Short mmCIF file of C-alpha atoms in Angstrom, two decimals:
data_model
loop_
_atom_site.label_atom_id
_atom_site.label_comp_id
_atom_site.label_asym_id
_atom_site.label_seq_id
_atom_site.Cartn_x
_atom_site.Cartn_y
_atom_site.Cartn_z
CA UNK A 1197 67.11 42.70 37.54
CA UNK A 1198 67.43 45.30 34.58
CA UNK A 1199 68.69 42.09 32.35
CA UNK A 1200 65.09 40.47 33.47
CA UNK A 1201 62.99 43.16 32.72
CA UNK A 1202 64.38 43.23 29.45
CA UNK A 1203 64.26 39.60 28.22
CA UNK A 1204 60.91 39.73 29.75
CA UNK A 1205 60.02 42.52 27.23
CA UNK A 1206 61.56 41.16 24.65
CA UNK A 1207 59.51 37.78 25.11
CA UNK A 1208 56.47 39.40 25.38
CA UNK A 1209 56.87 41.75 21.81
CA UNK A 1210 58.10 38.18 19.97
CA UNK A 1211 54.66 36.35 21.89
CA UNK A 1212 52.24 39.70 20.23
CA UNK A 1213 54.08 39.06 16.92
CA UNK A 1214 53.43 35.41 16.48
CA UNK A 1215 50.19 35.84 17.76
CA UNK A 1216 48.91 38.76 15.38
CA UNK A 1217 50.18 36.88 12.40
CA UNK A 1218 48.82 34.17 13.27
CA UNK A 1219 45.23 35.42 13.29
CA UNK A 1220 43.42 36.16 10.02
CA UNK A 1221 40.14 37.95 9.44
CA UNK A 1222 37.69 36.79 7.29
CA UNK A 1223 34.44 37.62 5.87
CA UNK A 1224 31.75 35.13 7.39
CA UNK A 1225 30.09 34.97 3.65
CA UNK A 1226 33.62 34.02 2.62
CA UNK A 1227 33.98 31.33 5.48
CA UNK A 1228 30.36 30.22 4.34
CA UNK A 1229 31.32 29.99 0.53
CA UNK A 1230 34.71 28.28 1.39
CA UNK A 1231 32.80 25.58 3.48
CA UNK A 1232 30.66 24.29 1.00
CA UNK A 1233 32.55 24.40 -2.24
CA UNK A 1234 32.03 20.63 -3.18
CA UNK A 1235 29.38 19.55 -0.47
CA UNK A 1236 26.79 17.12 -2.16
CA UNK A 1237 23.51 19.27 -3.09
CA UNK A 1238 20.99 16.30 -2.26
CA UNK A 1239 17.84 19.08 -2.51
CA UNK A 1240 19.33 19.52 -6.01
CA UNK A 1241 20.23 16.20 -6.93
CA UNK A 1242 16.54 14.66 -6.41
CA UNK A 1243 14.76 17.89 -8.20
CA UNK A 1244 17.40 16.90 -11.24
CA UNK A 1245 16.78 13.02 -10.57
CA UNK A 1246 13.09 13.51 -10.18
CA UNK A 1247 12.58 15.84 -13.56
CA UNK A 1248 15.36 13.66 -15.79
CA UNK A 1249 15.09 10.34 -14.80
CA UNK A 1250 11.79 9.41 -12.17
CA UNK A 1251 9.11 10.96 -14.34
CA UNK A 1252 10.69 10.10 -17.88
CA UNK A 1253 10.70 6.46 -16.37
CA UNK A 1254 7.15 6.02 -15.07
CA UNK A 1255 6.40 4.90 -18.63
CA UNK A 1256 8.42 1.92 -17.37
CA UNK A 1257 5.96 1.01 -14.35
CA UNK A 1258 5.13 -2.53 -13.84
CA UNK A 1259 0.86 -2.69 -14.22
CA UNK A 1260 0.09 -3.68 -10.31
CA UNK A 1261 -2.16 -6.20 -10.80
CA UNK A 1262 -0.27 -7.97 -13.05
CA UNK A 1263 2.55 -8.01 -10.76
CA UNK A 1264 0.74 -9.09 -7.92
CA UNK A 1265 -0.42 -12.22 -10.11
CA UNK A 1266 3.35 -13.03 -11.08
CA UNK A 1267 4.40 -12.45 -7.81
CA UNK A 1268 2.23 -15.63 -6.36
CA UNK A 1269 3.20 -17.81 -9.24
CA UNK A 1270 6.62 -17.15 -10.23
CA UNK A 1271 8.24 -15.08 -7.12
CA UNK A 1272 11.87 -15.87 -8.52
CA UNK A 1273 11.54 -14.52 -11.70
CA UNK A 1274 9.69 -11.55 -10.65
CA UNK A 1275 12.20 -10.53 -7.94
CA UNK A 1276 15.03 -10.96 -10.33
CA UNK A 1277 13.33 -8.77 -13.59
CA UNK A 1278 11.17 -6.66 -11.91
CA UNK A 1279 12.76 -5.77 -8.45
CA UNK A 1280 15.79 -3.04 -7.63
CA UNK A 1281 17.78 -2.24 -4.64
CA UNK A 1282 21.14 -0.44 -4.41
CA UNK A 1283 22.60 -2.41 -1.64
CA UNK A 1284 22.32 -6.27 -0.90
CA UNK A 1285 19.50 -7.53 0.98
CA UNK A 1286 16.19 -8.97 0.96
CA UNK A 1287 14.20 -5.75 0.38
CA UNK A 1288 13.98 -4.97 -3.15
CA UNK A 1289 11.57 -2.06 -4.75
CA UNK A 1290 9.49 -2.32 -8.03
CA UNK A 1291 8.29 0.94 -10.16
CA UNK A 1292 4.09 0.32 -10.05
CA UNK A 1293 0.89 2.02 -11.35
CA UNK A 1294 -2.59 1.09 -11.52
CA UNK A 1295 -6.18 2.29 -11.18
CA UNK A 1296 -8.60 1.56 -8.13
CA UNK A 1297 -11.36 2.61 -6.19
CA UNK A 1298 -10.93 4.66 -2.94
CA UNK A 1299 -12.86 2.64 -0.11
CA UNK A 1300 -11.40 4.41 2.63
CA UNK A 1301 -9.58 7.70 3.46
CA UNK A 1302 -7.46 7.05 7.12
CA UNK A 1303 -5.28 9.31 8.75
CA UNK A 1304 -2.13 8.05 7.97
CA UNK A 1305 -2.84 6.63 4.17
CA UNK A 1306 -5.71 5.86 1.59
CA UNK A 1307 -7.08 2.40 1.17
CA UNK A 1308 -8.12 1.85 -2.50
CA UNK A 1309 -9.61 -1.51 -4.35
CA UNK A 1310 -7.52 -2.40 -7.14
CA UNK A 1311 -9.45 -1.97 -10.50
CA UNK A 1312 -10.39 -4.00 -12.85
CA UNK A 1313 -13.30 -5.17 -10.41
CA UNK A 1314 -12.13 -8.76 -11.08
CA UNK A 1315 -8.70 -8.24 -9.59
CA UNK A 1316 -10.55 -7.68 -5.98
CA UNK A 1317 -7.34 -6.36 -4.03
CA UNK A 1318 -6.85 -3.86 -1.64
CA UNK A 1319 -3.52 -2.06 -1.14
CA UNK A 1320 -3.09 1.73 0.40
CA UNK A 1321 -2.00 4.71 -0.84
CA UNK A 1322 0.57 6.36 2.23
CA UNK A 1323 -0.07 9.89 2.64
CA UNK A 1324 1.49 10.43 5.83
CA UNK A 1325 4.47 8.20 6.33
CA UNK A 1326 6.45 9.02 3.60
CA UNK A 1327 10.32 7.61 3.90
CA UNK A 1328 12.63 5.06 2.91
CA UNK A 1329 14.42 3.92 -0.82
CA UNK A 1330 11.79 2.87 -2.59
CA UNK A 1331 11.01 5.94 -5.00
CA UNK A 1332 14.99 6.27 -5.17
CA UNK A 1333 16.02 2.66 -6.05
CA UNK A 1334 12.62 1.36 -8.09
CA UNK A 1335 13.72 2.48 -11.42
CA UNK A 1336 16.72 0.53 -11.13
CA UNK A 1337 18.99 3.68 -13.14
CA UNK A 1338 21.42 4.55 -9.83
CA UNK A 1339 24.13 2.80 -8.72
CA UNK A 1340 25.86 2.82 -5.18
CA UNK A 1341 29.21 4.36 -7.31
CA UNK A 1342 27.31 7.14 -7.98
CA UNK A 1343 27.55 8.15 -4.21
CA UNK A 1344 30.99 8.43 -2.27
CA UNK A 1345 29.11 8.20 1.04
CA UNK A 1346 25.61 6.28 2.66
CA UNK A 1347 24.62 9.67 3.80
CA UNK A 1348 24.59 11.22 0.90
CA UNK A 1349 22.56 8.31 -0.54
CA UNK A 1350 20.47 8.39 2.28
CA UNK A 1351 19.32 12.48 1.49
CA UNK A 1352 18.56 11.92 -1.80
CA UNK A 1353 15.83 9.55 -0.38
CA UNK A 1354 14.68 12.06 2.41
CA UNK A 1355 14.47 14.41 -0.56
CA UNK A 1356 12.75 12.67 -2.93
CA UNK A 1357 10.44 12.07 -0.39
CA UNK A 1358 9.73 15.26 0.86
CA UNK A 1359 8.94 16.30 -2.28
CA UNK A 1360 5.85 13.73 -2.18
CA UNK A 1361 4.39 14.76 1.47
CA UNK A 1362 4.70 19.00 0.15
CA UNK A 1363 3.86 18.52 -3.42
CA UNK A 1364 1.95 15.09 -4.39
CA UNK A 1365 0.22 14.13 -1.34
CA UNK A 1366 -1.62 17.62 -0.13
CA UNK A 1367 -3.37 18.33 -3.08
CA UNK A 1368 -4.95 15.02 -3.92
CA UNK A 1369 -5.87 14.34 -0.53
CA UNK A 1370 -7.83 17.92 -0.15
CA UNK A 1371 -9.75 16.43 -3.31
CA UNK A 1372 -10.22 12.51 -3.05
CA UNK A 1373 -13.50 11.14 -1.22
CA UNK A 1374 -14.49 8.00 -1.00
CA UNK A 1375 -15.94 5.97 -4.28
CA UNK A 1376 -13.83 8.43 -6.40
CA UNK A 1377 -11.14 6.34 -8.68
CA UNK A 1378 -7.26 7.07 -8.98
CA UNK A 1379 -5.08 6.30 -11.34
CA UNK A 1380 -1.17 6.32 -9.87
CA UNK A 1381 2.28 5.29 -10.20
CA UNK A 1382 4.89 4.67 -7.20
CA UNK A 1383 7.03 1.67 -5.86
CA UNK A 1384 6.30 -0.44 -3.57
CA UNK A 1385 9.13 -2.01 -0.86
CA UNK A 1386 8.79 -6.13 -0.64
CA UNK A 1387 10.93 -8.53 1.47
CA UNK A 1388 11.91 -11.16 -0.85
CA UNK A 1389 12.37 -13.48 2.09
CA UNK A 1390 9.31 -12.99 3.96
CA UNK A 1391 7.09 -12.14 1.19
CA UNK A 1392 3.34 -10.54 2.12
CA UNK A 1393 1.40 -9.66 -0.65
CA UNK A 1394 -1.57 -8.56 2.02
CA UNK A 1395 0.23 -5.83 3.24
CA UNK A 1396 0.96 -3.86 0.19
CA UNK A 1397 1.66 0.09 0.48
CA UNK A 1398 2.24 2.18 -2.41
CA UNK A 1399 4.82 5.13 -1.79
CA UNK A 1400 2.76 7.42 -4.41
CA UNK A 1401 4.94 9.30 -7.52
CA UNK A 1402 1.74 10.68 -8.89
CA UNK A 1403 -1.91 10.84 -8.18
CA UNK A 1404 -5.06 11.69 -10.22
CA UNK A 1405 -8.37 11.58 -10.05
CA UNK A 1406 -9.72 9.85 -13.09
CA UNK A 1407 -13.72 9.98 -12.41
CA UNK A 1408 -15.99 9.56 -9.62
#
């Protein structure tokens, strides 16, 4: 019985032993710290991307209009020079601007005439449904290696365009009325396959009021 009682003690010291060395305690800032050392900074990579690359390369914007015009003649070739997309697919993007007349201001987006008079096309400005590649991919400067995951790929766009519905959006739309004239730049998402150039929605990269 004694023998028992003994190798029973003995059991139990070696089991508190292991078990106290085998817990650590750590500082929760220092858990925190240790977590994210390496985790992609999407917020940081579209401010960076957005300041560098977007705005530097509005200068590059395809005149809308003109576009629209090459798109009903010569589709091909203005899918192939004109058109980005990181992955494979029929959706492509294209880096726009252009001038119109606001005819409408809706809930969910802006319906504007395109200017000059002559060109006679309507298109809308979204100012509520703000998501998707387009601003991302239209310039045509990233490139799927830039990215070891989708996800991370995917933030960058939900960052990019949050940054329009907080920052570009609000402001314009507490000062644009109907008849008043904007000039903008954005992209524009178009299915190569099932092409509709009556449906056109530009995801807006900058907005001003250029006279009323």
């Amino acid at each position: 019985m004694q023998k028992k009682v003994i190798k029973y003690t003995v059991a139990l010291i070696l089991l508190l032993v292991v078990g106290y060395n085998s817990v650590y305690i750590k500082k929760l800032s220092e858990v925190k710290a240790a977590s994210t050392v390496g985790k992609f900074d999407a917020a940081a990579y579209a401010q960076t991307f957005w300041k560098e690359k977007l705005t530097p390369g509005l200068t590059k914007a395809n005149n809308l209009p003109e576009l629209l015009t090459l798109l009903k003649s010569e589709k091909e070739n203005a899918f192939k020079n004109y058109s980005h997309a990181l992955g494979i697919g029929n959706l492509r993007y294209f880096l726009i601007k252009g001038e119109g007349k606001i005819t409408a201001i809706n809930e969910n987006d802006i319906s504007v005439t395109l200017l000059p008079d002559s060109v006679g096309k309507d298109v809308k400005i979204a100012t509520e449904f703000v998501y998707g590649n387009a601003v991302r991919d239209a310039l045509g400067i990233l490139s799927i290696n830039d990215f070891s995951n989708t996800m991370d790929m995917n933030n960058v766009s939900a960052e990019l365009n949050k940054k329009i519905r907080t920052e570009i959006i609000p402001p314009f739309r507490a000062q644009a009325k109907k008849g008043d004239v904007v000039a903008f730049t954005g992209a524009i998402e178009l299915n190569q396959a099932h092409l509709r150039l009556d449906e056109i929605e530009v995801i807006p990269v900058s907005l001003k009021l250029v006279r009323d």
